[in-house]
Coordinates of C-alpha atoms in Angstrom, one line a residue:
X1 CA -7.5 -70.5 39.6
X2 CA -7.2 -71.0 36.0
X3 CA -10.1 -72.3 33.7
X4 CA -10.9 -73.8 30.6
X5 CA -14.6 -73.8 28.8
X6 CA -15.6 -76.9 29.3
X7 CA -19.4 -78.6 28.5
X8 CA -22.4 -77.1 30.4
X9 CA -22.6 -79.2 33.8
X10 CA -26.9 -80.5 33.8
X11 CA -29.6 -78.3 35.0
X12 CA -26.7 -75.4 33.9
X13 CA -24.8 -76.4 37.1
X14 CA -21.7 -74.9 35.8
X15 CA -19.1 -74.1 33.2
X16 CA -15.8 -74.6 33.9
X17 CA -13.5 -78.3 33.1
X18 CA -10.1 -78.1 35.1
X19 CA -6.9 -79.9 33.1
X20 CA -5.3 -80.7 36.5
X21 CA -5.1 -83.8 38.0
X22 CA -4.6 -85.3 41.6
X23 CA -3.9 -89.1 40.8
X24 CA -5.0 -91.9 38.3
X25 CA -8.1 -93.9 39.2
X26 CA -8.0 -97.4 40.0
X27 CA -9.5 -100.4 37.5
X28 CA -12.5 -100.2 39.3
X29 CA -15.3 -100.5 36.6
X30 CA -17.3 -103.2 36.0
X31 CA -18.2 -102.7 32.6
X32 CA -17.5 -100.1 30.2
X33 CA -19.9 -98.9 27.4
X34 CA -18.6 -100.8 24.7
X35 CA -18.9 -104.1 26.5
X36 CA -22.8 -103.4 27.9
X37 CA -23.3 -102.4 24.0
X38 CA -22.0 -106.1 22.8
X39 CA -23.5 -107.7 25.9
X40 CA -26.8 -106.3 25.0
X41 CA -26.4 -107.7 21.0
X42 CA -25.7 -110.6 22.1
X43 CA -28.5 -111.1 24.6
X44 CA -31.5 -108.8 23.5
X45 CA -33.8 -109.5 20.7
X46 CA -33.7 -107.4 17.6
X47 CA -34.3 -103.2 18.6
X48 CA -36.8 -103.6 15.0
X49 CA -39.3 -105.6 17.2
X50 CA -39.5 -103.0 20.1
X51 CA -41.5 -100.0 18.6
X52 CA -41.7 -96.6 19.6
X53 CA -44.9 -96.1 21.4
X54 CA -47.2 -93.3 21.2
X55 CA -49.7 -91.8 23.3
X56 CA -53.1 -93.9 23.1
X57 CA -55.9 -93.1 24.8
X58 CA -57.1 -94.4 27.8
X59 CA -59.0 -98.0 28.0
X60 CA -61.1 -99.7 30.2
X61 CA -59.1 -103.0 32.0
X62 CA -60.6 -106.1 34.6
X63 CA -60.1 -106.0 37.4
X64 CA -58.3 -109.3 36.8
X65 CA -56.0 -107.5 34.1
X66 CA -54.9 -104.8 36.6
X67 CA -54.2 -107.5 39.1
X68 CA -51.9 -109.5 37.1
X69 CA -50.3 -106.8 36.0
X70 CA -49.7 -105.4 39.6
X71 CA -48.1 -108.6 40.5
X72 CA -45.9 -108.8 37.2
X73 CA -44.5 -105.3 38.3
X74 CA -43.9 -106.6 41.9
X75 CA -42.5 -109.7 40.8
X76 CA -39.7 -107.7 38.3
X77 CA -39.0 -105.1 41.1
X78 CA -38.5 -108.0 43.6
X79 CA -36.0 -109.9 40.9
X80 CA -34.6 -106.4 40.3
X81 CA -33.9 -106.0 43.7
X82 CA -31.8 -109.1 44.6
X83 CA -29.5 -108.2 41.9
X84 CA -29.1 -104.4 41.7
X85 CA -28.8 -104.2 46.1
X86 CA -25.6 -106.4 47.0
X87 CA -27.4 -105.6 50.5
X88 CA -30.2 -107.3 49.9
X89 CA -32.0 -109.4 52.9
X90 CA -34.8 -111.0 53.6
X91 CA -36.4 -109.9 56.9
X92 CA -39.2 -111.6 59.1
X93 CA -42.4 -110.6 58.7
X94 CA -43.2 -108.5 61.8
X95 CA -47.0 -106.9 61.5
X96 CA -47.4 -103.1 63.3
X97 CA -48.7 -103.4 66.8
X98 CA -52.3 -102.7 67.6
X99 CA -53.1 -103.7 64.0
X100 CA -56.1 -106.1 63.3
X101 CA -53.7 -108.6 61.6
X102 CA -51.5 -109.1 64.4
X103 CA -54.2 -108.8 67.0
X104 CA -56.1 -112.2 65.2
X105 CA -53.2 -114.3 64.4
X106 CA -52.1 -113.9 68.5
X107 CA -55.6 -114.9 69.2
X108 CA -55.6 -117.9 66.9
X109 CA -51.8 -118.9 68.1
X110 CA -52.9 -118.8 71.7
X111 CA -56.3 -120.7 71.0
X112 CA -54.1 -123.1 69.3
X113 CA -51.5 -123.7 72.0
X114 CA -54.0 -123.5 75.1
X115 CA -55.8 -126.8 72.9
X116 CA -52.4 -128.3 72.5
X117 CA -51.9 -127.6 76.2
X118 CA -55.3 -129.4 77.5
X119 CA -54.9 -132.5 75.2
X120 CA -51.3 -132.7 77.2
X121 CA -52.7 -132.5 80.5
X122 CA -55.0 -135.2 79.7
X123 CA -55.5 -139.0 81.3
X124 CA -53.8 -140.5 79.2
X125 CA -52.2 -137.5 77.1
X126 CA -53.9 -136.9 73.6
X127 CA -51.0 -136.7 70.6
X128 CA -53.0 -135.6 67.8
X129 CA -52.0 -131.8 67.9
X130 CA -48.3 -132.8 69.0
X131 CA -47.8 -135.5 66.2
X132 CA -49.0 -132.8 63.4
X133 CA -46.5 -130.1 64.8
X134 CA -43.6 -133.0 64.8
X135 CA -44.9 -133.6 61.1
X136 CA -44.5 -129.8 60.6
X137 CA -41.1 -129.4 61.8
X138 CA -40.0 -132.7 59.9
X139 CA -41.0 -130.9 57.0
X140 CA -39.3 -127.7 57.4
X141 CA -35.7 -129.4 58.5
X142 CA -36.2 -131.4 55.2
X143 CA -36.4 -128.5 53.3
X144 CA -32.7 -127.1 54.8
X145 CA -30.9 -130.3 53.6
X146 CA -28.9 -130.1 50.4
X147 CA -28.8 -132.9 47.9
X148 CA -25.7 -134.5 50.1
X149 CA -26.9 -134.3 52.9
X150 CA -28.2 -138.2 52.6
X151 CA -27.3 -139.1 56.2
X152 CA -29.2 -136.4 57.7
X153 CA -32.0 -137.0 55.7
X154 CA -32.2 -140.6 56.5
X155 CA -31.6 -139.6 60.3
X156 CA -34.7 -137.2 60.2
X157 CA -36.9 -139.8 58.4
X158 CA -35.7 -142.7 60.7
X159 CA -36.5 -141.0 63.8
X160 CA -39.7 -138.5 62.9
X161 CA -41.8 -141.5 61.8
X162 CA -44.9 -140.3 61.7
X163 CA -46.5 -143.7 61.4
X164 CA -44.4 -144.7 64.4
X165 CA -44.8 -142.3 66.2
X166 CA -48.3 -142.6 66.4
X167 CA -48.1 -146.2 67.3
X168 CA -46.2 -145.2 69.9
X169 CA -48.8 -142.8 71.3
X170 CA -51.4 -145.6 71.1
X171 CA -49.9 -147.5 73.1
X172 CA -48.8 -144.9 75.7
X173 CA -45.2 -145.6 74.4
X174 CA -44.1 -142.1 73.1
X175 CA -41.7 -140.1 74.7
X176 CA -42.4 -136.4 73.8
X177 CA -39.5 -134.6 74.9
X178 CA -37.0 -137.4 73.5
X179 CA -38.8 -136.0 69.8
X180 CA -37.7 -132.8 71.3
X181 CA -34.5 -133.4 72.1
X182 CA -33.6 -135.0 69.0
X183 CA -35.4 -131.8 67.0
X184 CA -33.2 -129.3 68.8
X185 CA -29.8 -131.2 68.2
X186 CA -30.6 -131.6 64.5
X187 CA -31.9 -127.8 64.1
X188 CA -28.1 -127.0 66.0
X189 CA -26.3 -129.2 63.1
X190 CA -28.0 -126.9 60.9
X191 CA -28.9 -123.6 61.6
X192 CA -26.6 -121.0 61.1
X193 CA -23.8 -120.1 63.4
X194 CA -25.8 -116.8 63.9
X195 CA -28.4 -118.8 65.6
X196 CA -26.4 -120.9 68.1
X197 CA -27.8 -118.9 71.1
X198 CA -31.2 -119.3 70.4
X199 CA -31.4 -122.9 69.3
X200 CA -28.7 -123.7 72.8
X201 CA -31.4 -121.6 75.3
X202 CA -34.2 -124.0 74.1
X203 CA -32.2 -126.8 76.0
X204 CA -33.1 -124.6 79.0
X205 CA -37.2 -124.7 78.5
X206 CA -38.6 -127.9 80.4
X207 CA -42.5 -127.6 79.4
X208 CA -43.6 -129.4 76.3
X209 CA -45.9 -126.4 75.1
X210 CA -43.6 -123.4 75.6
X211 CA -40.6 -125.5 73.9
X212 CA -42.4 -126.6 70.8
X213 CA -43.7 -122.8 70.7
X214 CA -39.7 -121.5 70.7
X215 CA -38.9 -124.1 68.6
X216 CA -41.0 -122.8 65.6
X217 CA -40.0 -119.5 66.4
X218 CA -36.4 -120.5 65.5
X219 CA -37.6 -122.4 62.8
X220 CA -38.9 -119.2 60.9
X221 CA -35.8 -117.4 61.6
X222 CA -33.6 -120.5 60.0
X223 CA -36.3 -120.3 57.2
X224 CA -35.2 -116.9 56.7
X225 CA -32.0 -117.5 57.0
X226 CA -31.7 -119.8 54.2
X227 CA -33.8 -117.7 51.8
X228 CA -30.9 -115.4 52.6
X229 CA -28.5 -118.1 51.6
X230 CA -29.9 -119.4 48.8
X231 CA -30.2 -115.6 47.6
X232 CA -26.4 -114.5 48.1
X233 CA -25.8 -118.1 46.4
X234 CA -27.4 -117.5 43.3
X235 CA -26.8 -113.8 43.0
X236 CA -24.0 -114.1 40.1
X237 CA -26.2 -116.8 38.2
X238 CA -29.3 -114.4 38.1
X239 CA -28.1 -111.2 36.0
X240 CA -28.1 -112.6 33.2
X241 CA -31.4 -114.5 34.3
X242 CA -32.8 -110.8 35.5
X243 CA -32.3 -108.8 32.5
X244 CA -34.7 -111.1 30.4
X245 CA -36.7 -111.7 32.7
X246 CA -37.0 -107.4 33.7
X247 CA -37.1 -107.6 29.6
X248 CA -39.8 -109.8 29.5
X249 CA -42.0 -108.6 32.3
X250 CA -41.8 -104.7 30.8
X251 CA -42.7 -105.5 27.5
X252 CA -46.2 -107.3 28.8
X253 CA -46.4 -104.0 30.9
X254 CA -46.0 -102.3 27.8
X255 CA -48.7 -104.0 25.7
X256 CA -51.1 -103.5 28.2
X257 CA -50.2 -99.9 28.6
X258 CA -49.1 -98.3 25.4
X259 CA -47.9 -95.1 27.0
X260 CA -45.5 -96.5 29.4
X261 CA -42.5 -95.2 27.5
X262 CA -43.5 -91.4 27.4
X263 CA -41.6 -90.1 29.7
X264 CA -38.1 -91.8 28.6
X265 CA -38.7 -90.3 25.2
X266 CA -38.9 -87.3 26.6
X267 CA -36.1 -88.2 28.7
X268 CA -34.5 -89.1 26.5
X269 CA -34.9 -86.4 24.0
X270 CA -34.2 -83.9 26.0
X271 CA -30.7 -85.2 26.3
X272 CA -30.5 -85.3 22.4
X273 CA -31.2 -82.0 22.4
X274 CA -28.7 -80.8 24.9
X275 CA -26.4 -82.6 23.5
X276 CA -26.5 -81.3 20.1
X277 CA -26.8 -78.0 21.7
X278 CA -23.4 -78.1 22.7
X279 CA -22.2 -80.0 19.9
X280 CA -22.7 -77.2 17.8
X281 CA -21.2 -74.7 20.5
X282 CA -18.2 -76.6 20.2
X283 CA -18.8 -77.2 23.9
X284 CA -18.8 -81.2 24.1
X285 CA -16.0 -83.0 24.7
X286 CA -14.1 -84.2 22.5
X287 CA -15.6 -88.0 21.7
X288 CA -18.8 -86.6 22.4
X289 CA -20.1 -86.1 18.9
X290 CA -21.7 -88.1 16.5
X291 CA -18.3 -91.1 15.6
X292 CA -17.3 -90.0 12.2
X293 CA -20.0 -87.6 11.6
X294 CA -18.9 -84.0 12.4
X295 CA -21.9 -82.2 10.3
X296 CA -24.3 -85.0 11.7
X297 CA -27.9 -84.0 13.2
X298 CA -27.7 -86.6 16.2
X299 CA -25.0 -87.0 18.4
X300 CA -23.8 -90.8 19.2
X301 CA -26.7 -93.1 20.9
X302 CA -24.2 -94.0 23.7
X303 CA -23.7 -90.0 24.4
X304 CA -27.0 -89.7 24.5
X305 CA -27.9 -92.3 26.5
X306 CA -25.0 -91.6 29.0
X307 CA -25.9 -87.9 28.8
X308 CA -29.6 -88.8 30.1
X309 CA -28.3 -90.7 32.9
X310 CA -26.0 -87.7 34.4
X311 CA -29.5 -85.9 34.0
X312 CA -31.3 -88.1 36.9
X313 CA -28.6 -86.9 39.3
X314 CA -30.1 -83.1 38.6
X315 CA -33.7 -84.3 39.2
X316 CA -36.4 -82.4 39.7
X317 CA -38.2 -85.3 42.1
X318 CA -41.3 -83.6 43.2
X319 CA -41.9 -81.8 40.0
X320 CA -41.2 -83.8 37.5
X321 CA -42.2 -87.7 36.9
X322 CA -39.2 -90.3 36.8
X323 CA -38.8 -92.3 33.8
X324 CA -40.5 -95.0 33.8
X325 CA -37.2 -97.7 33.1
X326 CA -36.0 -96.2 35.7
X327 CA -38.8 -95.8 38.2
X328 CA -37.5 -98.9 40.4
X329 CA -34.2 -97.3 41.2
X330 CA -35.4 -93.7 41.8
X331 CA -34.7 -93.9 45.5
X332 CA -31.0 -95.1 44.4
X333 CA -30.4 -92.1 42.1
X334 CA -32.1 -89.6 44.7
X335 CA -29.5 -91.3 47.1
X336 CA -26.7 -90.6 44.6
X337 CA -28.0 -87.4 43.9
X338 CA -28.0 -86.3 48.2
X339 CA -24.4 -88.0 47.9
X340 CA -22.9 -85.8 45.3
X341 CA -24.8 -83.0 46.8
X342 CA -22.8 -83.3 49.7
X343 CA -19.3 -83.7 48.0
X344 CA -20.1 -80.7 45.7
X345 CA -20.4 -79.0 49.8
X346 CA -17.8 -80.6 51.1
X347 CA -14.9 -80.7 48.2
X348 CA -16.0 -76.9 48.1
X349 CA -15.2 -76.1 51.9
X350 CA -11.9 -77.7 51.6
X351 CA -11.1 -75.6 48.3
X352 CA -11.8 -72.6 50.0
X353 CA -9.9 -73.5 53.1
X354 CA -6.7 -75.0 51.3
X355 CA -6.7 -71.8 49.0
X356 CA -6.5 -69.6 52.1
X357 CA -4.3 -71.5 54.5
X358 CA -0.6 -72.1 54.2
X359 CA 0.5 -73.8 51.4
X360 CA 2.2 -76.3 53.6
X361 CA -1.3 -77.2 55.5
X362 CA -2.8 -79.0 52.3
X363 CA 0.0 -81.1 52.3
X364 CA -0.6 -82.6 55.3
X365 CA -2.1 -85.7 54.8
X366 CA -3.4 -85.7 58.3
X367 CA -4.7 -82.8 59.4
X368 CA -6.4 -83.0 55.6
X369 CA -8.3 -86.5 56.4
X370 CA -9.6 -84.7 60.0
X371 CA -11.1 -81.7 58.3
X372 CA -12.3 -83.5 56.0
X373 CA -14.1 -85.9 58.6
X374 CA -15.5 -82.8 60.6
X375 CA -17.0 -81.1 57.5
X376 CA -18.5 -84.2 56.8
X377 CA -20.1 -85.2 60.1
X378 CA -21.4 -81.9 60.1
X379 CA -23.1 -82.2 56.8
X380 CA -24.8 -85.8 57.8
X381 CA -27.7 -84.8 58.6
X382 CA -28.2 -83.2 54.8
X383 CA -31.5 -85.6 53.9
X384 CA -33.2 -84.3 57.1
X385 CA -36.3 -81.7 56.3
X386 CA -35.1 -80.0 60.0
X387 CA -31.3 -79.5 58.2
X388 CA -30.7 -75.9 57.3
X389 CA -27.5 -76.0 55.7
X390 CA -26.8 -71.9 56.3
X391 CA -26.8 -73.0 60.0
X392 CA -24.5 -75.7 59.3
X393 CA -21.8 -74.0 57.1
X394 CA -22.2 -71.6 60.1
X395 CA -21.1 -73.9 62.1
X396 CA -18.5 -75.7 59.7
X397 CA -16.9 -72.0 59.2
X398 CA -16.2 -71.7 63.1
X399 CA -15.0 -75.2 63.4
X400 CA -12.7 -75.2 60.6
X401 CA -10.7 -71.7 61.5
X402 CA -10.3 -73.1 64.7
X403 CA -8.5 -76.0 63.5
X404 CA -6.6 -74.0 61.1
X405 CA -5.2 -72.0 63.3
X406 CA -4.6 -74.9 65.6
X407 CA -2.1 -76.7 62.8
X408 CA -0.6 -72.9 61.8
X409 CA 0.4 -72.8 65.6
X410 CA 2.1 -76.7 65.6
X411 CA 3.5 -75.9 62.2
X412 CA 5.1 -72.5 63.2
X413 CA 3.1 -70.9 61.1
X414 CA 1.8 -67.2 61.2
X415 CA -1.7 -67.2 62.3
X416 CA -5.0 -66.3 60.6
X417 CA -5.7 -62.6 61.2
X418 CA -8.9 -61.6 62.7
X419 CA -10.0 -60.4 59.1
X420 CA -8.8 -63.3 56.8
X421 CA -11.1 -65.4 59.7
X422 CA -13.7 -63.4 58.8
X423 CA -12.9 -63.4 55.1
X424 CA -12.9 -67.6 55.3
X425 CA -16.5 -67.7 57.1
X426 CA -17.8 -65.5 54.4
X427 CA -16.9 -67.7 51.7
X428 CA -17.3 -70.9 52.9
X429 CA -21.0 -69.3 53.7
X430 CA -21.4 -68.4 50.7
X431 CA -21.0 -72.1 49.4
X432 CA -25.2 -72.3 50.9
X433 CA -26.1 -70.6 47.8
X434 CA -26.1 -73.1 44.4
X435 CA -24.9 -70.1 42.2
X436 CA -21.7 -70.0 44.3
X437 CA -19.1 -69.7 41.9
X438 CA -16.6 -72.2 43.8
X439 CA -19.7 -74.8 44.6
X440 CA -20.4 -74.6 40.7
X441 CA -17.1 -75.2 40.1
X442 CA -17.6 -78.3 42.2
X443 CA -20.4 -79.9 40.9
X444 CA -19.3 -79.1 37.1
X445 CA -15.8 -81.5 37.7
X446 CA -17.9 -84.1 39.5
X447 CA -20.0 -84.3 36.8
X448 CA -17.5 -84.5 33.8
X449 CA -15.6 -87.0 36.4
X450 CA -18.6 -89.0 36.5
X451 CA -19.7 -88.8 33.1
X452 CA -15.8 -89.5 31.8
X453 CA -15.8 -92.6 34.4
X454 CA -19.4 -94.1 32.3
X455 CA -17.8 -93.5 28.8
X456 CA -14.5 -95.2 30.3
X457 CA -13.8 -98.8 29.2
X458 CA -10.6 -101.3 29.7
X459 CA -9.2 -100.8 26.6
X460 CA -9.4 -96.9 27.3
X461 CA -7.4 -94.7 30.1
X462 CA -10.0 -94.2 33.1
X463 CA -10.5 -90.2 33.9
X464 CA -8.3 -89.2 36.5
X465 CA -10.0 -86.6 39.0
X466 CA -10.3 -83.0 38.0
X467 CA -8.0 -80.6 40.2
X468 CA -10.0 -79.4 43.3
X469 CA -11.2 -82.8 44.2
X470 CA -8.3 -84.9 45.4
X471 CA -9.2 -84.1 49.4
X472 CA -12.8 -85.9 48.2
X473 CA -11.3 -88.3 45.5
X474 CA -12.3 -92.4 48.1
X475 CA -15.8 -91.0 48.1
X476 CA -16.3 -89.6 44.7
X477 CA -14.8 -93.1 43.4
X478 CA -17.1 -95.0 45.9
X479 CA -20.2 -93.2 44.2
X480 CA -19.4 -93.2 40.9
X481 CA -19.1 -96.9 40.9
X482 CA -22.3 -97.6 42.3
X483 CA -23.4 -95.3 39.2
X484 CA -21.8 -96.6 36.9
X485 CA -23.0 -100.2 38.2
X486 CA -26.5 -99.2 38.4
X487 CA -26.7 -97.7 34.5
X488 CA -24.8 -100.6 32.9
X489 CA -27.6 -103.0 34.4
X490 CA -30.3 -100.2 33.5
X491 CA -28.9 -99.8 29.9
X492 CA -28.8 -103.9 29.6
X493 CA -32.3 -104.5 30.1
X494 CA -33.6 -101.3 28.6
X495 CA -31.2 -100.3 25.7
X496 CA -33.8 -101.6 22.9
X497 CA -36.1 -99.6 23.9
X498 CA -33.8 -96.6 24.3
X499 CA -32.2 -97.3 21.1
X500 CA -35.5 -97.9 19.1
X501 CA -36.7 -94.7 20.0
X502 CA -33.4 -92.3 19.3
X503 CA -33.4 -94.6 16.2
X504 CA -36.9 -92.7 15.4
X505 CA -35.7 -89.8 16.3
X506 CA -32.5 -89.4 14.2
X507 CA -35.0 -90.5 11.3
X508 CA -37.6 -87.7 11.9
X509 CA -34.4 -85.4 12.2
X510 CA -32.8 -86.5 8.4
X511 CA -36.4 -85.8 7.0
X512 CA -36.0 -82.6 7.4
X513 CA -32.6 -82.4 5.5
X514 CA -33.5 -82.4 2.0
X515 CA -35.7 -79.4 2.1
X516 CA -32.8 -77.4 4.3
X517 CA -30.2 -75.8 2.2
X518 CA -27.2 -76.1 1.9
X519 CA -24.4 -76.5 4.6
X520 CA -24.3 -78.4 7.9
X521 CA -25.2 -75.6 9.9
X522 CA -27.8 -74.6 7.7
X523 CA -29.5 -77.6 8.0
X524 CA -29.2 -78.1 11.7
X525 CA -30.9 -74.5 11.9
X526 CA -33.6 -75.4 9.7
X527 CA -34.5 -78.7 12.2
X528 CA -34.4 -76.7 15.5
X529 CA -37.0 -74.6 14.0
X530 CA -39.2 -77.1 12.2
X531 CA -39.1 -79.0 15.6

């Protein structure tokens, strides 16, 4: 297997960049760098207003101040939410059982319905109760109408008179389940197709208290419902919506805690400083570098910036704190992170196992997709404390000589001796251990992949993937997307901030300069040390 230095993969991961390539990647990105950049001039206010924060120390707040800003971070994770998860859904409120919460709102339900109950039973029947749930439920189909919807509207008002229908309980005139009946056709005319079932089976119920009891029910699940609606309907109208809004809710975060941008300097600084590590190894790709500036002291904002983000899939999660910009999508990158984790596994496997099989096995489309699907149900259980992944590869290693041997038999083939078996156990064992040559192999060409597919625009040619990871190339694609969607919308609301402070940076670098020598190299010697 031939190799060529390539950049230091993050958290020293590796150090190898293959020039093969399996196939050229579809048009699959969003956005590339270059349009997020002129996206964010066009919509953010100057980066000279947003000012590098430094470390104050701590003051005393209200109460009131700590409230408000408690619900100004909910509110910008909740806005956040609806637009970074394409999955997002609003659920019914459903309180634990046992709880104190759920144990008084079914005592004050029932005491309400057993009341509605007696005033029912009475001679003549009382309506009060009954006449403020039909004004309820008047309400709440009102609220599912659109603008257009001027028949229903008038239908609804015309036949939930409140005003009438209290005459018509005065005078012993009112028909109860008639209301009912016309509430349940209307709520099938407009309830979702999901909810046919439950608004048909309250035909079925004949008592007046247990029907308007399932018909609020099913009221609260169209009320979700439409939230739902309303949410998926609005979606594309909200980014742009979102990013000031994220912008504006931060900033207030920010002036009422001056330190909140510590730890994306140092974030962010620490991918500087990699960065121009490497630079200066001659180690970064080419395009990596400062644009135009080969003796320059900073490498290019965008590098920088992208460089930071391949650092949050290398996390340290229990030991070191998450930047705070970042902080609402932590869960996503430590998904992203377990994801990779398990390519870096399961691209490594099938390396091993292609390089020792046949040469005509790995060319079988087929048999290739089934290993690949055992390896990978086998590895599923990866986010599980209980998962020991020696046990697994164990496992994996017994599994995939078997099939081997299986498609050398139908091939023709000669099959495995009993010592090239053992041979292919050992190393796909030895893939457990993150200093596994082949596994750092891995997760060096995912990462250059992934970093190549965020520096990637339309008007450039997108990365193809590095040799060794064709078997793995759908779900690599699948997750780099979801990366690459999840920084452009990161690096849209946050990129003044970021760029004010490499901004500072680069100008605390170039004050150095004049008292450095001569020479580029000189000079870059001179800052490391006086930093």
């Amino acid at each position: 297997m031939s190799e060529n230095p390539g950049k230091p993969n993050i958290n020293e991961a590796g150090k190898s960049k293959s020039n093969d390539s399996e196939q050229d990647l579809e048009d699959a990105v969003e956005g590339s760098d270059e349009a997020v950049q002129k996206t964010i001039k066009s919509v953010s206010p100057s980066t000279q207003r947003v000012q590098r924060p430094h470390s104050s120390p701590p003051r005393f707040v209200t109460v009131e101040e700590l409230l408000e800003t408690a619900k100004g971070v909910t509110n910008m994770a909740l806005a956040h939410e609806i637009v970074v998860n394409g999955d997002f859904r609003i659920k019914p409120v459903e309180l634990p059982e046992d709880s104190l919460e759920k144990r008084v709102k079914e005592i004050v339900h029932k005491a309400f319905w057993d009341c509605l109950s007696v005033q029912l039973s009475e001679e003549p029947p009382t309506y009060d109760h009954a006449i403020k749930l039909v004004g309820e439920i008047k309400e709440t189909l009102l609220s599912f109408l659109l603008p257009g919807h001027t028949r229903l509207r008038n239908q609804i008002t015309e036949v939930l008179d409140l005003d009438l229908i209290k005459q018509e309980a005065e005078n012993g005139a009112l028909d109860i389940s008639k209301l009912a009946e016309f509430i349940i056709g209307m709520m099938g005319t407009l309830c979702a197709p999901a909810r046919d079932e439950e608004v048909r089976k309250l035909k079925d119920i004949k008592e007046i208290v247990p029907l308007f009891r399932a018909i609020f029910s099913v009221l609260d699940l169209m009320k979700v419902d439409m939230a739902n609606f309303a949410v998926t309907s609005i979606r594309p109208h909200l980014m742009q919506q979102s990013v000031d809004y994220e912008r504006k809710k931060f900033q207030q975060l920010l002036e009422k805690q001056p330190n909140s941008l510590d730890f994306v300097t140092q974030w962010l600084e620490e991918a500087a400083d990699d960065l121009m590590n490497q630079k200066y190894k001659n180690a970064l790709p080419a395009g990596g570098g400062a644009a135009g500036s080969g003796d320059g002291p900073m490498p290019n904002p965008v590098a920088v910036q992208n460089y930071a983000y391949l650092k949050l899939l290398k996390w340290d999660h229990l030991q070191r704190p998450f930047p705070e910009t970042v902080l609402m999508d932590q869960a996503r990158f430590q998904e992203l992170q377990l994801q990779l984790e398990q390519l870096t596994i399961l691209g490594a496997v099938l390396l091993v196992t292609f390089s020792m099989a046949a040469p005509g096995i790995s060319s079988q489309a087929d048999f290739a997709e089934k290993l690949k699907m055992i390896v990978k149900v086998l590895l599923t259980d990866t986010h599980l404390p209980s998962f020991h992944l020696k046990d697994a590869l164990t496992t994996i290693g017994e599994k995939v000589c078997l099939e081997v041997s299986s498609c050398l038999a139908l091939c023709g083939l000669t099959a495995f001796s009993t010592e090239k078996e053992a041979v292919l156990k050992g190393q796909i064992q030895s893939v457990a251990s993150p200093d596994d040559p082949i596994r750092r192999i891995m997760d060096s060409r995912i990462l250059i992949f992934l970093e190549g597919y965020l520096a990637s625009g339309h008007q450039k040619p997108l990365p193809t993937v590095p040799g060794g990871l064709g078997p793995v190339q759908k779900e690599l694609e699948e997750v780099a997307i979801k990366f690459v969607r999840l920084v452009n919308y990161n690096k849209m609301v946050f990129s003044p901030y970021y760029d004010a402070i490499l901004k500072a940076r680069t100008e605390s670098w170039r004050s150095f300069l004049p008292e450095a020598g001569q020479g580029p190299l000189h000079r870059i010697r001179f800052c490391c040390r006086a930093l």
